[in-house]
Coordinates of C-alpha atoms in Angstrom, one line a residue:
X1 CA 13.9 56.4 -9.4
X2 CA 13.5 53.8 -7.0
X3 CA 13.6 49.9 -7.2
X4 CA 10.2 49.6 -7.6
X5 CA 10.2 52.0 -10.4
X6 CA 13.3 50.6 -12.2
X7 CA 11.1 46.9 -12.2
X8 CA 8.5 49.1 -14.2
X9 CA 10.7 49.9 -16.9
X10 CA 8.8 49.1 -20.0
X11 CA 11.1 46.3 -22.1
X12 CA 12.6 49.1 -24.7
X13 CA 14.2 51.0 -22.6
X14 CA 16.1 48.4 -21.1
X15 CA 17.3 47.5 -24.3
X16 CA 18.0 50.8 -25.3
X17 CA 20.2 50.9 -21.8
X18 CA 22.1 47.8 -22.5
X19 CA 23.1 49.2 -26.0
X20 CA 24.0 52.1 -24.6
X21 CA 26.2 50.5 -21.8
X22 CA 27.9 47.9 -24.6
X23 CA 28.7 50.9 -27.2
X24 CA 30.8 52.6 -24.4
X25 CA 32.2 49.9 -23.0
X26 CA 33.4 48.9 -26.3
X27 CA 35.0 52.3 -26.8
X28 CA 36.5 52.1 -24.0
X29 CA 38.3 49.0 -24.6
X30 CA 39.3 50.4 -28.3
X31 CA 41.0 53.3 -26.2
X32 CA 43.1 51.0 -24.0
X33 CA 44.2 49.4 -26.9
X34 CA 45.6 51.9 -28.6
X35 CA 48.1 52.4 -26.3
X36 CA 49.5 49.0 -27.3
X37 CA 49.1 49.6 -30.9
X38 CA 51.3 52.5 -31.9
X39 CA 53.8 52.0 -34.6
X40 CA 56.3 54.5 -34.5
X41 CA 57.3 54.5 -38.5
X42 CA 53.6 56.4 -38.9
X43 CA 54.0 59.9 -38.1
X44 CA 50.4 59.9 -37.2
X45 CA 50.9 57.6 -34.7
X46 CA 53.8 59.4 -33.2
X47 CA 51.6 62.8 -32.9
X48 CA 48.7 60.8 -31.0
X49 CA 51.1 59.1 -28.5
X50 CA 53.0 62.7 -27.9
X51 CA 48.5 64.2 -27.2
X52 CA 48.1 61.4 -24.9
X53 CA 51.6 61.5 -23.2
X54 CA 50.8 65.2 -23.1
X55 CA 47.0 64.8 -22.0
X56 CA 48.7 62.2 -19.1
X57 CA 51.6 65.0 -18.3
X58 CA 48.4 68.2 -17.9
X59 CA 46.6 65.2 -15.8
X60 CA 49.5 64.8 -13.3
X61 CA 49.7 68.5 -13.1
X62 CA 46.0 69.0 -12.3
X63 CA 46.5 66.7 -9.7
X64 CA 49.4 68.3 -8.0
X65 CA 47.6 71.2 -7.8
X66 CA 44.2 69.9 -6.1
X67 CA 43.6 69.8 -2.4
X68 CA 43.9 66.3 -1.9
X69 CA 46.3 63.9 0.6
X70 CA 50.3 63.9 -0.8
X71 CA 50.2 60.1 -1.5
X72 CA 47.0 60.1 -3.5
X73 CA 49.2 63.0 -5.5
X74 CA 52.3 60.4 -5.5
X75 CA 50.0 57.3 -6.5
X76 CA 48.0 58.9 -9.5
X77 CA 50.8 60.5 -10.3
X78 CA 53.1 57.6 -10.8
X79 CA 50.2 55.4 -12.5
X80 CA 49.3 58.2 -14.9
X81 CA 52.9 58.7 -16.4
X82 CA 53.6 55.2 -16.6
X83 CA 50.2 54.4 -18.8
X84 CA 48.7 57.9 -19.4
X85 CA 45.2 56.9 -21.5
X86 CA 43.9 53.8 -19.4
X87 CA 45.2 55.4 -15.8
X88 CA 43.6 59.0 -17.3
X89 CA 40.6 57.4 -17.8
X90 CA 40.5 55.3 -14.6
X91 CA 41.2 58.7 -12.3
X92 CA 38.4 60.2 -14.7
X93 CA 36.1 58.3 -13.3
X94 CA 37.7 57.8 -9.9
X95 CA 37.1 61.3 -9.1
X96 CA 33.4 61.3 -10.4
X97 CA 30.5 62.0 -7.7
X98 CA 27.0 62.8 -7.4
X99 CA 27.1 65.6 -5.4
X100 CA 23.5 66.7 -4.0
X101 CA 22.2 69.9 -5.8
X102 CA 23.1 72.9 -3.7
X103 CA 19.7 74.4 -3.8
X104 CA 18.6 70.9 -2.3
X105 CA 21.2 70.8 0.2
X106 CA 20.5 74.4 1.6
X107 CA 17.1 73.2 1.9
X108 CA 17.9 70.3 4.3
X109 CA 20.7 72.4 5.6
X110 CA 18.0 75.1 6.8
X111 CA 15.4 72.3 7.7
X112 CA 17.4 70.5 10.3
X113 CA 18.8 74.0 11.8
X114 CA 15.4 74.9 12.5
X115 CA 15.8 72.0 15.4
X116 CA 19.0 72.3 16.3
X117 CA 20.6 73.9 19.5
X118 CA 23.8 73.9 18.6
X119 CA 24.8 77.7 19.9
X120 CA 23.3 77.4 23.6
X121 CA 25.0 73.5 23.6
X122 CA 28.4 74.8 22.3
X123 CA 28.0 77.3 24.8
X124 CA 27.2 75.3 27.9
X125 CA 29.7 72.4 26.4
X126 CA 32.5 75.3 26.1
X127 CA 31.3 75.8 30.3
X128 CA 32.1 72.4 31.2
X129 CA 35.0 71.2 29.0
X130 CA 36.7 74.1 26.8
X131 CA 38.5 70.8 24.5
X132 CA 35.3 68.7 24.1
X133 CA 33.8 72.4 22.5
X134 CA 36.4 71.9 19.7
X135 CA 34.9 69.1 18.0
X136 CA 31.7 70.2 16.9
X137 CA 33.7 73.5 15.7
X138 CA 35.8 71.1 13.4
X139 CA 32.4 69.3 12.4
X140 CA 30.6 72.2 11.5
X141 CA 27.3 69.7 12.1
X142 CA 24.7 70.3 14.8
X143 CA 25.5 69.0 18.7
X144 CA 23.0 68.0 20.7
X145 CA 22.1 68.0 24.7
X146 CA 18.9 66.4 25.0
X147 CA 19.9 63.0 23.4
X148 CA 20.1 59.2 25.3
X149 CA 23.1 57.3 24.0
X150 CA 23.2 53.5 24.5
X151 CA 26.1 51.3 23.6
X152 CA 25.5 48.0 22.3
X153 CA 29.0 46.1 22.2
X154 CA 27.3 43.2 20.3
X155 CA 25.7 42.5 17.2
X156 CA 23.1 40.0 18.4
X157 CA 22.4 42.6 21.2
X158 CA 21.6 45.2 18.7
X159 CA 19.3 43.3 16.6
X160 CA 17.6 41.6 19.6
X161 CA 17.1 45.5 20.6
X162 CA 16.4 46.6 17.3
X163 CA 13.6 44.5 16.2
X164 CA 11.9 45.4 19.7
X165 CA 11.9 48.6 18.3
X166 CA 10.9 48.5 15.0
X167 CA 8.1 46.4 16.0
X168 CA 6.5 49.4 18.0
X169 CA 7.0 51.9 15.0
X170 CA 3.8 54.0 14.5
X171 CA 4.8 55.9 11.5
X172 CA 7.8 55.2 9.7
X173 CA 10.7 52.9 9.9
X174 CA 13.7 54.3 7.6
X175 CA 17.0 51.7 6.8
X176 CA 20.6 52.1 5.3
X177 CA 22.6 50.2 4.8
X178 CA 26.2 48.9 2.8
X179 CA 24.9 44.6 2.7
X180 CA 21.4 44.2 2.8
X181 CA 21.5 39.6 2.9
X182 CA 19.2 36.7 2.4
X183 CA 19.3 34.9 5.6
X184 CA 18.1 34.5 9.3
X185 CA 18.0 38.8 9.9
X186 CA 16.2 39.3 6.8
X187 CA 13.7 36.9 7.5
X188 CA 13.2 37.8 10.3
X189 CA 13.1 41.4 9.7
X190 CA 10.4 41.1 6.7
X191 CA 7.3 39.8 8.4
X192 CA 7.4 42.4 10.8
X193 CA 8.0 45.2 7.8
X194 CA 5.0 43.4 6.2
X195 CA 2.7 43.9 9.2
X196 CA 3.9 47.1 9.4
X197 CA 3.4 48.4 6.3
X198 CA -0.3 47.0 6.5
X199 CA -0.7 48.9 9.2
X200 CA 0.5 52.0 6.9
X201 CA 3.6 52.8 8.2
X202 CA 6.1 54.2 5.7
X203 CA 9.4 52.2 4.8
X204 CA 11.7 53.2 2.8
X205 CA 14.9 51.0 2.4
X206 CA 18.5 51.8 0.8
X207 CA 21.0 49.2 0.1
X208 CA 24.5 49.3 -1.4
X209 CA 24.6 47.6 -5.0
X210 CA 27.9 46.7 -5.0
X211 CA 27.8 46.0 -1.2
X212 CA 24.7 43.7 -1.7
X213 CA 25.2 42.2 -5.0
X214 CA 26.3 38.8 -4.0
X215 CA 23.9 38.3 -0.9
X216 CA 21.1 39.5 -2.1
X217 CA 18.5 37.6 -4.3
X218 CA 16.0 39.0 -6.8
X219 CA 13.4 37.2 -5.1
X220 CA 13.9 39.1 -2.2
X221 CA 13.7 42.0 -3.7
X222 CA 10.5 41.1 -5.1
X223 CA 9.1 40.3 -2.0
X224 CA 10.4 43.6 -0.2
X225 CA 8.6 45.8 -3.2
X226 CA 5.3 43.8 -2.4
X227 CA 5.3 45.2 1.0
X228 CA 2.1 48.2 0.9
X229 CA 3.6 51.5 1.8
X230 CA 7.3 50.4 1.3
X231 CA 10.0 52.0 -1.3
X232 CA 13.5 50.0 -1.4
X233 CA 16.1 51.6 -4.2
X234 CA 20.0 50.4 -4.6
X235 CA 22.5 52.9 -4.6
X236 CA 24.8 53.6 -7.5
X237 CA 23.2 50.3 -9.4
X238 CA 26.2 47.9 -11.3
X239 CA 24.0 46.4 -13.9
X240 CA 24.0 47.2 -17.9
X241 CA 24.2 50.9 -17.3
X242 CA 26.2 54.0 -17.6
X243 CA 27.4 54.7 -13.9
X244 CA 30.8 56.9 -13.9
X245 CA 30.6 57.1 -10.3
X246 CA 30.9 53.2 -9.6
X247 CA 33.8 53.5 -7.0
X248 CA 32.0 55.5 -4.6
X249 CA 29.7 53.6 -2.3
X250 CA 27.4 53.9 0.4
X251 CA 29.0 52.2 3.5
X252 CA 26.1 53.9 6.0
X253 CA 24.6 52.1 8.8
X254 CA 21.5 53.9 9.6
X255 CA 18.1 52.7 11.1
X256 CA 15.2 55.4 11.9
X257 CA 12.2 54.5 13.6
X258 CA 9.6 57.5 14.1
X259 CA 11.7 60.2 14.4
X260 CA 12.6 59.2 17.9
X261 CA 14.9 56.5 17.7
X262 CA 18.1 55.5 15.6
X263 CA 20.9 53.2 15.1
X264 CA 24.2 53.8 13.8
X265 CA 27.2 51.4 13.8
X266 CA 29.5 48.7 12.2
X267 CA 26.7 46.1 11.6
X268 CA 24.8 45.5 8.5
X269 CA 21.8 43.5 7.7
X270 CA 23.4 39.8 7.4
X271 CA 23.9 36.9 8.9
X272 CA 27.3 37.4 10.2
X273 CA 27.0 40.2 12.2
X274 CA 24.4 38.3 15.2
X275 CA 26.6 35.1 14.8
X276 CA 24.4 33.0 12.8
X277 CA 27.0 32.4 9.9
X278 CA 30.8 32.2 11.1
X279 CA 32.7 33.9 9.4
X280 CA 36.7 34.3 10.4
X281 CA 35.9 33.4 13.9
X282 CA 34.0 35.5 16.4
X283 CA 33.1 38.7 14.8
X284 CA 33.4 41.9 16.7
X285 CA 31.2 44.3 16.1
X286 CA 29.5 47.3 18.0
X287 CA 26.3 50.3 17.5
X288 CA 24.7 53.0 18.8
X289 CA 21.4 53.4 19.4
X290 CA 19.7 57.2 20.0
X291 CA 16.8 58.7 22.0
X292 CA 15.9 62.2 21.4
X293 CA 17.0 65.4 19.6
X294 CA 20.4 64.0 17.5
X295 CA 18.3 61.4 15.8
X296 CA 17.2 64.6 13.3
X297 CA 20.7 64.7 12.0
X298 CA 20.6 60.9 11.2
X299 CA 17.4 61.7 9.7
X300 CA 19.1 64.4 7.2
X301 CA 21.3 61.9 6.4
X302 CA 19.2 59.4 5.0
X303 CA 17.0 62.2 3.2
X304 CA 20.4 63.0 1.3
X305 CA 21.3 59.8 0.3
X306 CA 17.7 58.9 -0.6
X307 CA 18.2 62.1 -2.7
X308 CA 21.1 60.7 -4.2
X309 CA 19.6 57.3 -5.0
X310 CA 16.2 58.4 -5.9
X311 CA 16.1 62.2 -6.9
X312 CA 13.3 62.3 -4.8
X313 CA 13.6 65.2 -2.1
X314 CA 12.1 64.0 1.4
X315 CA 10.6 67.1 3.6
X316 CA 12.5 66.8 6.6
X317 CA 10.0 68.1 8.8
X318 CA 7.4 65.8 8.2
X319 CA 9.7 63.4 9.9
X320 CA 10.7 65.5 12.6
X321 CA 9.7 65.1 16.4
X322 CA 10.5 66.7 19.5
X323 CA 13.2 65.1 21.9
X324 CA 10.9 63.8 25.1
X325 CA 14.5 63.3 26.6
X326 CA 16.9 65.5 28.8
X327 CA 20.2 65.7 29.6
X328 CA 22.1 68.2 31.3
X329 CA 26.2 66.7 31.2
X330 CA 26.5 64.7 27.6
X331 CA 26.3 65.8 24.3
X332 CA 25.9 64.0 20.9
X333 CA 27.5 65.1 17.5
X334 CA 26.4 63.1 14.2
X335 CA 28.1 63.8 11.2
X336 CA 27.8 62.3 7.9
X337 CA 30.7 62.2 5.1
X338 CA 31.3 61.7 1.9
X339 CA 33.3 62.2 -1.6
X340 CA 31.0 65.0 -2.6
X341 CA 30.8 67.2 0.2
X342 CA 33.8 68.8 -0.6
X343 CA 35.8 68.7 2.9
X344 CA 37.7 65.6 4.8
X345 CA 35.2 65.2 7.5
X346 CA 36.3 61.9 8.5
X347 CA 39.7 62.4 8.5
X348 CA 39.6 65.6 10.3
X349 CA 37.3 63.9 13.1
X350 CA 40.3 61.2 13.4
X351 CA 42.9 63.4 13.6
X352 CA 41.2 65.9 16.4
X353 CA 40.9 62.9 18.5
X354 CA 44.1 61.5 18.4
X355 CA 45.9 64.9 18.5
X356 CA 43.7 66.1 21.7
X357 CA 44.7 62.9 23.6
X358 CA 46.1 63.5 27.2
X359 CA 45.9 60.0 29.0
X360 CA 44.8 57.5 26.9
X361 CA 44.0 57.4 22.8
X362 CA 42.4 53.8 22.1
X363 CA 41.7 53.0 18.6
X364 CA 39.1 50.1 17.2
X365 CA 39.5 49.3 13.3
X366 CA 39.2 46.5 10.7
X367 CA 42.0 47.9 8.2
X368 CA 44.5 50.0 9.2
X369 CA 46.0 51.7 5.9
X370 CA 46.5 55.5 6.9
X371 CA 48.4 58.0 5.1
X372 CA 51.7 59.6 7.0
X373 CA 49.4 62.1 8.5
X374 CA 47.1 60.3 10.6
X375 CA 50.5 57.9 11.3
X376 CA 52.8 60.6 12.7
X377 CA 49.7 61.4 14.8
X378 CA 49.7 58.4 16.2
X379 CA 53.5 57.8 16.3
X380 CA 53.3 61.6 18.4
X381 CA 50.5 60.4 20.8
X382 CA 52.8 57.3 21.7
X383 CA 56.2 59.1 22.0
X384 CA 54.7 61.7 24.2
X385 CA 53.6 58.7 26.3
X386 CA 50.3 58.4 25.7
X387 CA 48.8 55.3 26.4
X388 CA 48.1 54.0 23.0
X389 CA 46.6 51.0 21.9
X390 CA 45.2 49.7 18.4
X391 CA 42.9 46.4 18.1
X392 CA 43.1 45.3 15.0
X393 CA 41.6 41.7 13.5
X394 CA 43.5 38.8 14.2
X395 CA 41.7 36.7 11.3
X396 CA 41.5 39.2 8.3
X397 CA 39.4 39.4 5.6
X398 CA 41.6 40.9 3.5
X399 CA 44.6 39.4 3.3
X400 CA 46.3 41.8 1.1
X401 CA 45.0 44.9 3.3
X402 CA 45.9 43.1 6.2
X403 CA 49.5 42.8 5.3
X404 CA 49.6 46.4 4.5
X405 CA 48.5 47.3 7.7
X406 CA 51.0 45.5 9.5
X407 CA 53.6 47.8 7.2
X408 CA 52.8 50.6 9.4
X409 CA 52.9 48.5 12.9
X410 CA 57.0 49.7 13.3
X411 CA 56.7 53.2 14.0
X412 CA 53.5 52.8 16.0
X413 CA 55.5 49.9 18.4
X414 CA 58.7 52.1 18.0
X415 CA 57.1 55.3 19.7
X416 CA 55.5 52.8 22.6
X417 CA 52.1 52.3 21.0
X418 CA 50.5 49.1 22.0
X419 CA 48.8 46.8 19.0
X420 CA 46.8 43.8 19.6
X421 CA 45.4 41.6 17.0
X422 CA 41.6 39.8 18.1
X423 CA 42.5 36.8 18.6
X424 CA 39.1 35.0 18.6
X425 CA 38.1 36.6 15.0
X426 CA 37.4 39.3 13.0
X427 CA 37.3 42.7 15.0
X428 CA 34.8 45.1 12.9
X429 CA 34.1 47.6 15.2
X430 CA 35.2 51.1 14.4
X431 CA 35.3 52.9 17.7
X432 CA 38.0 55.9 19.0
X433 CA 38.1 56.8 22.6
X434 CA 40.2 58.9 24.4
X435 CA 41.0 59.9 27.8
X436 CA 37.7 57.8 29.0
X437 CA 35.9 61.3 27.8
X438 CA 35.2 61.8 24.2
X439 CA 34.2 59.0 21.7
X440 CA 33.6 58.3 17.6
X441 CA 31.3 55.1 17.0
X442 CA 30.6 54.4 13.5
X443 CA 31.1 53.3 10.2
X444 CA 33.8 54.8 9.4
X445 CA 37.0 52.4 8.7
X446 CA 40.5 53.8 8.7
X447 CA 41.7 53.6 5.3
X448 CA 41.6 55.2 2.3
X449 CA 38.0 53.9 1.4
X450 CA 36.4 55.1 4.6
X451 CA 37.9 58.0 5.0
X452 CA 37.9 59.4 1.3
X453 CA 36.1 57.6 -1.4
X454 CA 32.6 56.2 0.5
X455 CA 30.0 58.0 2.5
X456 CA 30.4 57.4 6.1
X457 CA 28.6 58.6 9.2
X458 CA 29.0 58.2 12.7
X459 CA 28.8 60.5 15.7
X460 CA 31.2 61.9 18.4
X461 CA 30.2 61.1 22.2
X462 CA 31.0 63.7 24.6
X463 CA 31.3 63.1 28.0
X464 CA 28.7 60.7 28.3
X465 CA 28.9 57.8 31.0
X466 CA 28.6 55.0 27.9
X467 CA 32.1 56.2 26.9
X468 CA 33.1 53.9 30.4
X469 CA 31.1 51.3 28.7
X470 CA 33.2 51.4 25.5
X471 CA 36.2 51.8 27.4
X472 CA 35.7 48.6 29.6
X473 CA 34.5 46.9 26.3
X474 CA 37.6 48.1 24.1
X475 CA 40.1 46.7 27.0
X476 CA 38.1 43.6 27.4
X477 CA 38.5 42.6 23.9
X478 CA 42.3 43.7 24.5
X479 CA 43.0 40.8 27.3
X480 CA 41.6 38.1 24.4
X481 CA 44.0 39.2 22.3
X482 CA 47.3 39.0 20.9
X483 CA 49.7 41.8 21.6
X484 CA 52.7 42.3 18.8
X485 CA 55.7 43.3 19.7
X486 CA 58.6 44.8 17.9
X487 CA 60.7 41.9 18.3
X488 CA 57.9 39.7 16.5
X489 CA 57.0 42.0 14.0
X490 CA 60.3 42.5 13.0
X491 CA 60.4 38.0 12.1
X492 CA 57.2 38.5 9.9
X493 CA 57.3 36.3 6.9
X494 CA 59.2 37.7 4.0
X495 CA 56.5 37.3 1.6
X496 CA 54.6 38.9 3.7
X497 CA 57.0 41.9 3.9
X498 CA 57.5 42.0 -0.2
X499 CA 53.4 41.8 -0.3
X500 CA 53.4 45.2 1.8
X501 CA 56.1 46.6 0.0
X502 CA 54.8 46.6 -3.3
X503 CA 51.3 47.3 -2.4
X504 CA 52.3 50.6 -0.3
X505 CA 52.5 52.6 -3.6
X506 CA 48.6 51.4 -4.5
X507 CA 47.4 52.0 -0.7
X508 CA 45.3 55.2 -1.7
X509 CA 43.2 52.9 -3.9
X510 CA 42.5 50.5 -1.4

């Protein structure tokens, strides 16, 4: 169901929704209170804390047992035993997901390898660099030959190039995004949607609920449904319903115009990101922008989540062209991932890069809050004397997630890594390059969040000349920043340092 459909509702089934909502949420809160309620001289009440201590004790073991990161095991863990119903109940619907049909995802599965290449690429990749033909092998998603990659290192240079684009789209314009805001980019977006869908081109629009929730105004929304030819729908909504899945989000980045072009980055639809509304200084912020064949994997991704959002099943090929483009020495890898595909994606992108690092391993991230496997990575990289260097924001928006970043700065500066904090602002760019050859640009952060609970996407760049771009870019921002040494992390406030402390054991959630 999209937005347009949910404003149709008739009046009775709203109601009958906000019931609904309000009779479970009131059983839940009669649940959490039991816990507080026990009196031990009733036998009865002995029996039901023993099934819930019990309930909390086959919970912990469940989670021992599943496939998932040693410190989510340790978190959960701890949390469950100390306060087994509410912290049951919480992971309950923590580890909720809509997961797309498998049917459904076979179908898109076999729709985009219809235009793939990926066996002659990985062949001819394998030809010219045997450890650049490892990545798509972890991936397991399509590469791509016949694909331009263009680095914007700038958010106003993105939009500026983005609504050049969109202005010359033919047949459909596609958008994703985590903040969809009222503002100077929407407004100027929406006239230009408006013409286009007069014209008949097909928009369709997905936005983040939670994401968008505070920037977003219902007018807006009205206006954007008034567009002809235009659907717009909100993904996992957090208004008087019954949504289990509420902590998973869509934190995508993706613009499609015609098949032929798309953007993927850091940047989302608001004010900030082009420097119209300051927020913590100068914010840093990069994309990609694509020309040919890998812009049918972007493509799958937004038919998935519209899936997700919608239950409506786009045919892929309808929205399919052929690459007019051709390249002979760089090759493109988009991936998407998520808490319902089943694998770490993500995570196992991040760790091939660092761990294949021979010269240099230079990292771009808002929130560093790893687990010890992605750390000792890193730690390894350094001590082996990799050049390593992290830019992380030197005005945070998270205070909290800021501090518990800086927790792991000491074995990183230990080893010989290299951190530098932006000085002029807020660095939001999520990049990864290493030895000037391979690449990850993206929306992917590096914490829990990114890496486990949202859907993500990105792509790996593979020796394409860009990567010099991002390189030169990345170093640049380097020399206008602060670098922290040992000496001065070690004087760090000591608030600052109990703030870390206790929030180490609730990083996972973060």
């Amino acid at each position: 169901m999209t937005q347009n459909e949910r404003r149709s509702l008739p009046i009775w089934k709203r109601i009958v929704i906000v019931i609904i909502t309000l009779v479970v949420f009131a059983l839940q809160i009669s649940l959490f209170a039991l816990l507080f309620q026990i009196n031990f001289n009733n036998q009865l009440n002995i029996v039901l804390y023993i099934v819930i201590e019990l309930v909390g004790f086959g919970v912990v073991m469940h989670i021992i047992h599943k496939p998932i990161l040693t410190s989510y095991k340790l978190t959960w863990s701890i949390l469950i035993m100390l306060m087994p119903l509410p912290f049951t109940l919480f992971y309950m619907l923590n580890a909720q997901s809509r997961r797309l049909p498998r049917h459904k995802q076979r179908k898109i599965n076999a729709e985009l390898n219809k235009y793939s290449t990926e066996e002659n690429c990985i062949h001819e990749l394998e030809l010219l660099d045997s450890k650049a033909a490892r990545y798509p092998k972890v991936l397991n998603y399509p590469v791509y030959k016949n694909t331009i990659y263009t680095f914007l290192n700038d958010g106003r240079k993105k939009f500026d190039d983005l609504v050049m684009e969109i202005k010359k789209a033919k047949n459909f314009i596609f958008i994703e995004t985590f903040i969809l805001s009222d503002g100077y980019v929407l407004e100027t977006i929406l006239p230009i949607l408006e013409q286009k869908g007069t014209e008949g081109v097909e928009i369709k629009i997905i936005y983040d609920d939670l994401g968008s929730k505070a920037t977003l105004k219902n007018k807006s929304i009205k206006r954007i449904t008034r567009i002809p030819h235009c659907q717009i729908t909100n993904y996992n909504p957090l208004g008087l319903n019954i949504n289990p899945a509420f902590n998973y989000r869509d934190h995508r980045k993706i613009t499609i115009i015609d098949g032929k072009i798309a953007y993927c980055g850091g940047d989302n639809y608001a004010d900030e990101y082009i420097h119209q509304k300051p927020r913590f200084g100068f914010w840093r912020d990069n994309c990609g922008k694509y020309e040919g064949e890998a812009v049918a994997s972007f493509t799958a991704m937004f038919v998935e989540m519209w899936y997700m959002s919608t239950k409506e099943i786009l045919p892929l090929e309808k929205y399919y062209v052929k690459s007019e483009h051709f390249r002979n020495s760089s090759f493109i890898v988009p991936f998407g991932d998520g808490p319902s595909n089943g694998v770490k994606t993500g995570y196992d992108v991040f760790c091939s890069l660092i761990t294949s690092a021979d010269k240099t391993l230079y990292i771009s991230t808002p929130y560093l809050v790893i687990d010890t496997g992605l750390l000792d990575n890193i730690v390894l990289a350094a001590k082996s004397g990799i050049d390593v260097r992290i830019l992380m924001p030197g005005i945070p928006d998270k205070k909290a997630a800021f501090y518990l970043a800086r927790s792991h700065y000491r074995d990183i500066l230990k080893a010989g890594g290299k951190i530098y904090e932006y000085s002029k602002g807020f660095n939001h760019a999520k990049n990864i390059i290493v030895d000037n050859k391979y690449a990850f640009i993206g929306t992917i952060n590096m914490d829990y969040r990114s890496l486990f609970l949202h859907y993500e996407c990105g792509a790996i760049i593979l020796l394409d000349d860009e990567i010099h771009k991002m390189q030169e870019d990345f170093l640049s921002a380097c020399d206008e920043s602060h670098q922290v040494t040992y000496e001065e992390w070690k004087k760090r406030p000591w608030w600052q340092r109990v703030v870390s402390y206790v929030l180490y054991l609730f990083a996972p959630l973060f």
